[in-house]
CSV table of C-alpha atoms in Angstrom, one decimal:
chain,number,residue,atom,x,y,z
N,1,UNK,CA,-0.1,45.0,-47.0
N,2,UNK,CA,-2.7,43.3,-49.4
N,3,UNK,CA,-5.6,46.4,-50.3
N,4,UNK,CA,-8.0,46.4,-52.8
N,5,UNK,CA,-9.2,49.8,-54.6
N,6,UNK,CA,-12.2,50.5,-56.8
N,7,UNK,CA,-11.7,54.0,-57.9
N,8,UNK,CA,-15.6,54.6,-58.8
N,9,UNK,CA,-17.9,55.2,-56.0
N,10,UNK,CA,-20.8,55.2,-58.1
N,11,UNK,CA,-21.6,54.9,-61.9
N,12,UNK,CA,-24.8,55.2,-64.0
N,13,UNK,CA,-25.1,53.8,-67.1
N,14,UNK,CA,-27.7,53.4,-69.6
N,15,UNK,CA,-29.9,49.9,-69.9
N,16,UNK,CA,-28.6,48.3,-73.1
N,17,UNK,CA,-25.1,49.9,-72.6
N,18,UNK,CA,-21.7,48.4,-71.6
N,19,UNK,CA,-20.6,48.6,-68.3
N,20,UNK,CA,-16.9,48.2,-66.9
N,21,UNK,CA,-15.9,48.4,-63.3
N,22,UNK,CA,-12.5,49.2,-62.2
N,23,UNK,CA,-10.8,47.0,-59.6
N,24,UNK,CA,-6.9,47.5,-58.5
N,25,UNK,CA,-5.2,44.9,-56.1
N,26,UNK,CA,-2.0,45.4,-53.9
N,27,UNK,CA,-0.9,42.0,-53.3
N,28,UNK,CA,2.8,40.1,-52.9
N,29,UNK,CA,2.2,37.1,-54.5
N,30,UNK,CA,-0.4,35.4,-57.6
N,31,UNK,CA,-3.7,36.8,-56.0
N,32,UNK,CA,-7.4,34.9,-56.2
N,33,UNK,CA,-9.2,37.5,-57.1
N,34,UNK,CA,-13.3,38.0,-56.7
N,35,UNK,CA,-16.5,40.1,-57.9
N,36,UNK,CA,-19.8,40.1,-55.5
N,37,UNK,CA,-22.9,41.3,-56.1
N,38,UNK,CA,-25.3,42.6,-54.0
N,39,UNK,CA,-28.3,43.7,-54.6
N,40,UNK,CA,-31.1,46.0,-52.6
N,41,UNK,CA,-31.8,44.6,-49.3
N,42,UNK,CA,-30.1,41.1,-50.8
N,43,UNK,CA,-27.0,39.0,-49.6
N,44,UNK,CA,-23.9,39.3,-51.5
N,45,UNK,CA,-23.7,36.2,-54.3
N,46,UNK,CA,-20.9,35.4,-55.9
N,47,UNK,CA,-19.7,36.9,-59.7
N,48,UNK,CA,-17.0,35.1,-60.5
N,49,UNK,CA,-13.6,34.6,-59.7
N,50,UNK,CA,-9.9,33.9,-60.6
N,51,UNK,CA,-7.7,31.9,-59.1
N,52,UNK,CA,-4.9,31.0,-62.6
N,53,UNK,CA,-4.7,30.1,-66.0
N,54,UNK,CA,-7.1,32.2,-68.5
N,55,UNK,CA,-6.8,35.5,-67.8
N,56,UNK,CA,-10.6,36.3,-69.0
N,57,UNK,CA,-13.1,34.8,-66.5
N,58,UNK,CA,-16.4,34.7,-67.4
N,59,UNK,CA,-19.2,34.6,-64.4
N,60,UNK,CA,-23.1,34.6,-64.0
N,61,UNK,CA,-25.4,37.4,-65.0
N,62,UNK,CA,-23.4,37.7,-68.1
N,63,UNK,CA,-20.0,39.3,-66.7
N,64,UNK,CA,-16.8,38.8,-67.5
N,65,UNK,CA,-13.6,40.3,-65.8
N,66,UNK,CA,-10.1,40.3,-66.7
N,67,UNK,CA,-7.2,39.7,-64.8
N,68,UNK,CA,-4.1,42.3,-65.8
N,69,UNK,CA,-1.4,41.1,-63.4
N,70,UNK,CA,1.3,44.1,-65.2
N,71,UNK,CA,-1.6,46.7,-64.3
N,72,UNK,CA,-2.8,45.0,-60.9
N,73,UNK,CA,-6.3,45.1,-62.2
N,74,UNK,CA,-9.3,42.7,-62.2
N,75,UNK,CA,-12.2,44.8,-64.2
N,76,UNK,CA,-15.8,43.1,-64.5
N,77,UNK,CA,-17.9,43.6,-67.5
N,78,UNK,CA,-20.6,43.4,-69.2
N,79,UNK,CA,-21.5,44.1,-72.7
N,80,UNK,CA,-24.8,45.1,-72.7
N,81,UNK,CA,-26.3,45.9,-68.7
N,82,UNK,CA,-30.2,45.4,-68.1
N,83,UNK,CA,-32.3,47.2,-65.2
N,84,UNK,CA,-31.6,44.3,-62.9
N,85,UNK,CA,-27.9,44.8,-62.9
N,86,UNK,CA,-28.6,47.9,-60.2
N,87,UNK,CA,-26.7,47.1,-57.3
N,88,UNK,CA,-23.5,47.3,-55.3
N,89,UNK,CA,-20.3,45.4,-56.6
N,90,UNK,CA,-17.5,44.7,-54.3
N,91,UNK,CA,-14.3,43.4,-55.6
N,92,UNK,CA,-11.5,41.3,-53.7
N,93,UNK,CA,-8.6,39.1,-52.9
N,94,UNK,CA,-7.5,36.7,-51.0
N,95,UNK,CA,-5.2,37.0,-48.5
N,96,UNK,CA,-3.3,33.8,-46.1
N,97,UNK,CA,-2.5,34.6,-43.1
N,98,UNK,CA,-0.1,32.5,-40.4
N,99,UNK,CA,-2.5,29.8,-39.1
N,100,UNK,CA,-3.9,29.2,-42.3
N,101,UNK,CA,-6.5,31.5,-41.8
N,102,UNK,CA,-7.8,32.3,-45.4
N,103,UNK,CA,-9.8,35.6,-45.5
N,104,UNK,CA,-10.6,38.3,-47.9
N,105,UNK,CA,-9.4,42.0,-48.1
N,106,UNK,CA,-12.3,43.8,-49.7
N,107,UNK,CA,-12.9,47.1,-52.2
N,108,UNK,CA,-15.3,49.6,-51.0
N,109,UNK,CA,-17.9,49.2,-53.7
N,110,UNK,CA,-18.6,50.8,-56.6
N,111,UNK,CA,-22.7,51.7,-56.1
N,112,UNK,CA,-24.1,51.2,-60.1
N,113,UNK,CA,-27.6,52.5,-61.2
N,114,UNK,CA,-29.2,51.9,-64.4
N,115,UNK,CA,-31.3,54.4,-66.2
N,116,UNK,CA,-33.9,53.1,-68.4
G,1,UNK,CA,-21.6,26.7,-53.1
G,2,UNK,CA,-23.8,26.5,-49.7
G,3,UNK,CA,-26.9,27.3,-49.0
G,4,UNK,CA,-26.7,29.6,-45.7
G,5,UNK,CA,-29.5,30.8,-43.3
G,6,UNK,CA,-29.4,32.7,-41.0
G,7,UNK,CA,-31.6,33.9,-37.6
G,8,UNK,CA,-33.2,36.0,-37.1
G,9,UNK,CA,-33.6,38.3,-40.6
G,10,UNK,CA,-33.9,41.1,-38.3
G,11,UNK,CA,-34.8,42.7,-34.9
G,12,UNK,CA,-34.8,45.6,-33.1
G,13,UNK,CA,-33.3,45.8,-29.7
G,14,UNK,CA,-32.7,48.3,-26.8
G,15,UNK,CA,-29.6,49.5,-25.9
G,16,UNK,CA,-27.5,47.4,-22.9
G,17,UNK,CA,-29.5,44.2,-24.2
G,18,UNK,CA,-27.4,41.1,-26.1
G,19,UNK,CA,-28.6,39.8,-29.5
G,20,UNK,CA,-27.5,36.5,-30.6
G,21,UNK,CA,-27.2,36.0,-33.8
G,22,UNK,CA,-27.2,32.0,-35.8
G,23,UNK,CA,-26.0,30.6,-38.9
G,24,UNK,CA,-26.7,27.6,-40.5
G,25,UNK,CA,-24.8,25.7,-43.2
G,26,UNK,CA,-26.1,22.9,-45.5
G,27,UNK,CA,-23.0,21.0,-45.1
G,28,UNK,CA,-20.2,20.6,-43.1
G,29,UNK,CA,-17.7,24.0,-44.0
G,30,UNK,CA,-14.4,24.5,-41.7
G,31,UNK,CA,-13.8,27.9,-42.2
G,32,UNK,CA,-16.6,30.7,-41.2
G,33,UNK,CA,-16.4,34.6,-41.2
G,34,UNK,CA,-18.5,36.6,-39.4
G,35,UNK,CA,-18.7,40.7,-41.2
G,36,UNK,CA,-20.2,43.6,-40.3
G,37,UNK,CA,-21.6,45.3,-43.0
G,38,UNK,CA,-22.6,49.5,-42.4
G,39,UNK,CA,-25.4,50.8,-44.7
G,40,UNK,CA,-23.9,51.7,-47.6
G,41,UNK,CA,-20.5,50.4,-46.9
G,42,UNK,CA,-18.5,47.6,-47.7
G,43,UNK,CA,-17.8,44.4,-45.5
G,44,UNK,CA,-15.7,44.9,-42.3
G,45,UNK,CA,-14.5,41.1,-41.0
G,46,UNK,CA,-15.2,40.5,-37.3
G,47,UNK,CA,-13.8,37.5,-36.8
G,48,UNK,CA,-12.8,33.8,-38.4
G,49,UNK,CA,-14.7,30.8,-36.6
G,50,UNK,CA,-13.1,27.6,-37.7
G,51,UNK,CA,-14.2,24.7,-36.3
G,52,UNK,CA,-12.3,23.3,-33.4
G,53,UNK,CA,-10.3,26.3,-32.4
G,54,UNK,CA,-10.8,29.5,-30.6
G,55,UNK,CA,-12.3,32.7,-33.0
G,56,UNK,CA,-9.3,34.9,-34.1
G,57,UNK,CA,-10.7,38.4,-34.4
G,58,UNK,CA,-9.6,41.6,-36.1
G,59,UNK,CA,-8.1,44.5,-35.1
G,60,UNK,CA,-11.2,46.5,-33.1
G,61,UNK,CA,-12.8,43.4,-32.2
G,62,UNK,CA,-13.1,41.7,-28.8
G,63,UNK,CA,-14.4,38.3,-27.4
G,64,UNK,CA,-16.2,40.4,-24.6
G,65,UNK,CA,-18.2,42.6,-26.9
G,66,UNK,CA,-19.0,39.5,-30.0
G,67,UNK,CA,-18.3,36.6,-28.7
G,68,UNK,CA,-18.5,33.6,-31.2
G,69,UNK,CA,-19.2,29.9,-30.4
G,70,UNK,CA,-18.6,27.2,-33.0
G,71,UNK,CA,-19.9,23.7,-31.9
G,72,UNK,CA,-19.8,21.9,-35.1
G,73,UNK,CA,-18.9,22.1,-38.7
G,74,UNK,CA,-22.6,23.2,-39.9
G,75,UNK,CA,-23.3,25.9,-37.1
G,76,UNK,CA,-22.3,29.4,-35.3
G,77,UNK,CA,-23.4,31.9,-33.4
G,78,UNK,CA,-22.4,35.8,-33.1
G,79,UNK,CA,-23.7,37.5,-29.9
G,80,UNK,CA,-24.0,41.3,-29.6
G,81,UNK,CA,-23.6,42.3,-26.8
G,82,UNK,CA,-24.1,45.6,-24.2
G,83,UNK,CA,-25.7,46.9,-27.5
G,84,UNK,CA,-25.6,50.8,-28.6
G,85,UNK,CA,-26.9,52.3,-31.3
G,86,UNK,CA,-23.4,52.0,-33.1
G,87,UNK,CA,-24.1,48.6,-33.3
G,88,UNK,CA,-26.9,49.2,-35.6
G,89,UNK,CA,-25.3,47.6,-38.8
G,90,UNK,CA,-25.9,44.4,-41.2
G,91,UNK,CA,-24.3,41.3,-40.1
G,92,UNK,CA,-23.4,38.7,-42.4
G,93,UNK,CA,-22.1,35.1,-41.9
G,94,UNK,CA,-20.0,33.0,-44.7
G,95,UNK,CA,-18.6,30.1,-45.1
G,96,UNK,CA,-15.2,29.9,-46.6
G,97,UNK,CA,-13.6,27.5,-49.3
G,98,UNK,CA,-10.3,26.3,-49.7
G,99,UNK,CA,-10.1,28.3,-52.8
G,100,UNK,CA,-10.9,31.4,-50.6
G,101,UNK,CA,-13.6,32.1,-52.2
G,102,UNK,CA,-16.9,32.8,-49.8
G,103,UNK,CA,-20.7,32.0,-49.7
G,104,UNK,CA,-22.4,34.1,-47.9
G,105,UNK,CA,-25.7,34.4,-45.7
G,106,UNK,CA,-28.8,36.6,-46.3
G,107,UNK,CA,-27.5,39.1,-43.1
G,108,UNK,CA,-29.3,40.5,-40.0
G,109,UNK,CA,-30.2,43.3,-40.2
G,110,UNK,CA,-29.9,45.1,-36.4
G,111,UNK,CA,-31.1,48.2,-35.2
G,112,UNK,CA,-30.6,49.6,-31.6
G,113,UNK,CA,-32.5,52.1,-30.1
């Protein structure tokens, strides 16, 4: 079954710091693979996402994420984080079911706080 | 992308009450999702509302207790209902791509009492 794991609950970084967060996928086939954001009291909007080709994908906000198909990981980062980067960052793939119903199997969020 | 709304941002209701909740698409979307999102936790699908058929839910969801109506490509509507305070939860609506990538709405933010 198609499961997506991101091993860190919660991170704190520095402002001005880099910032990488882990993602792990369990999926069958070439997976499209997704980073949200969501920030305090906010919807969740849309990082970036991979669906083939470049393995390096670059997204808004200044993130990037890599797609390691031999290590069935999708990290995001960013090079230097700001103050405004506090949030909640869910990772995940997409997964086809019979019907053509198209949904998404989600991580459980990896919490990050920035210290000034 | 989309631009999503959805009504109303918020409410409190009373326990054995109903809450319908609306979402409203910019343009016309086939696929929708409805979530359920816990404080502090990640995104739990409810069901899939695409246009012209019936909602297929998950696993711990029933038609009795959210039952979905879909009436056009722009619109739908979650309804809460026989509320308990376990109901009290974040619900999100999105709209979904053929790339399977999602847009999602601000939420409604519920609380039961």
């Amino acid at each position: 079954a198609q499961s997506v794991t991101q091993p860190d609950i919660h991170i704190t970084v520095s402002e001005g710091a880099s910032l990488e967060l882990r993602c792990n996928y369990s999926y069958g086939a070439t997976p499209y693979l997704f980073w949200y954001v969501q920030s305090p009291g906010q919807g969740l909007q849309l990082l970036l996402k991979y669906f083939s080709g470049d393995t390096l994908v670059q997204g808004i906000k200044g993130f990037e994420a890599e797609f390691k198909r031999s290590q069935s990981s999708f990290n995001l980062r960013k090079p230097s984080v700001h103050w405004s980067d506090a949030a909640e960052y869910f990772c995940a793939v997409g997964a086809w079911e019979a019907g053509n119903n198209r949904k998404l199997i989600w991580g459980l969020g990896t919490s990050l706080a920035v210290n000034p | 992308s989309a631009v999503i709304s959805q009504k109303p941002s918020r409410d409190i209701c009373q326990r054995g009450t109903s809450l319908t909740i609306q979402c409203q698409v910019d343009s016309q979307v086939t696929m929708m999702f409805w979530y359920r999102q816990q404080p502090g936790q990640s995104l739990t699908l409810i069901a899939t509302a695409n246009q012209g058929s019936e909602a297929t839910y998950e696993s711990g969801f029933v038609i009795d207790k959210f039952p979905i109506s879909r009436p056009n490509l722009t619109f739908s509507t979650l309804t809460v209902s026989n509320m308990s305070p376990e109901d009290s939860s974040i619900y999100l609506c999105s709209v979904g791509r053929m790339g399977y990538e999602q847009y999602f709405g601000p939420g409604t933010r519920l609380t039961v009492t």
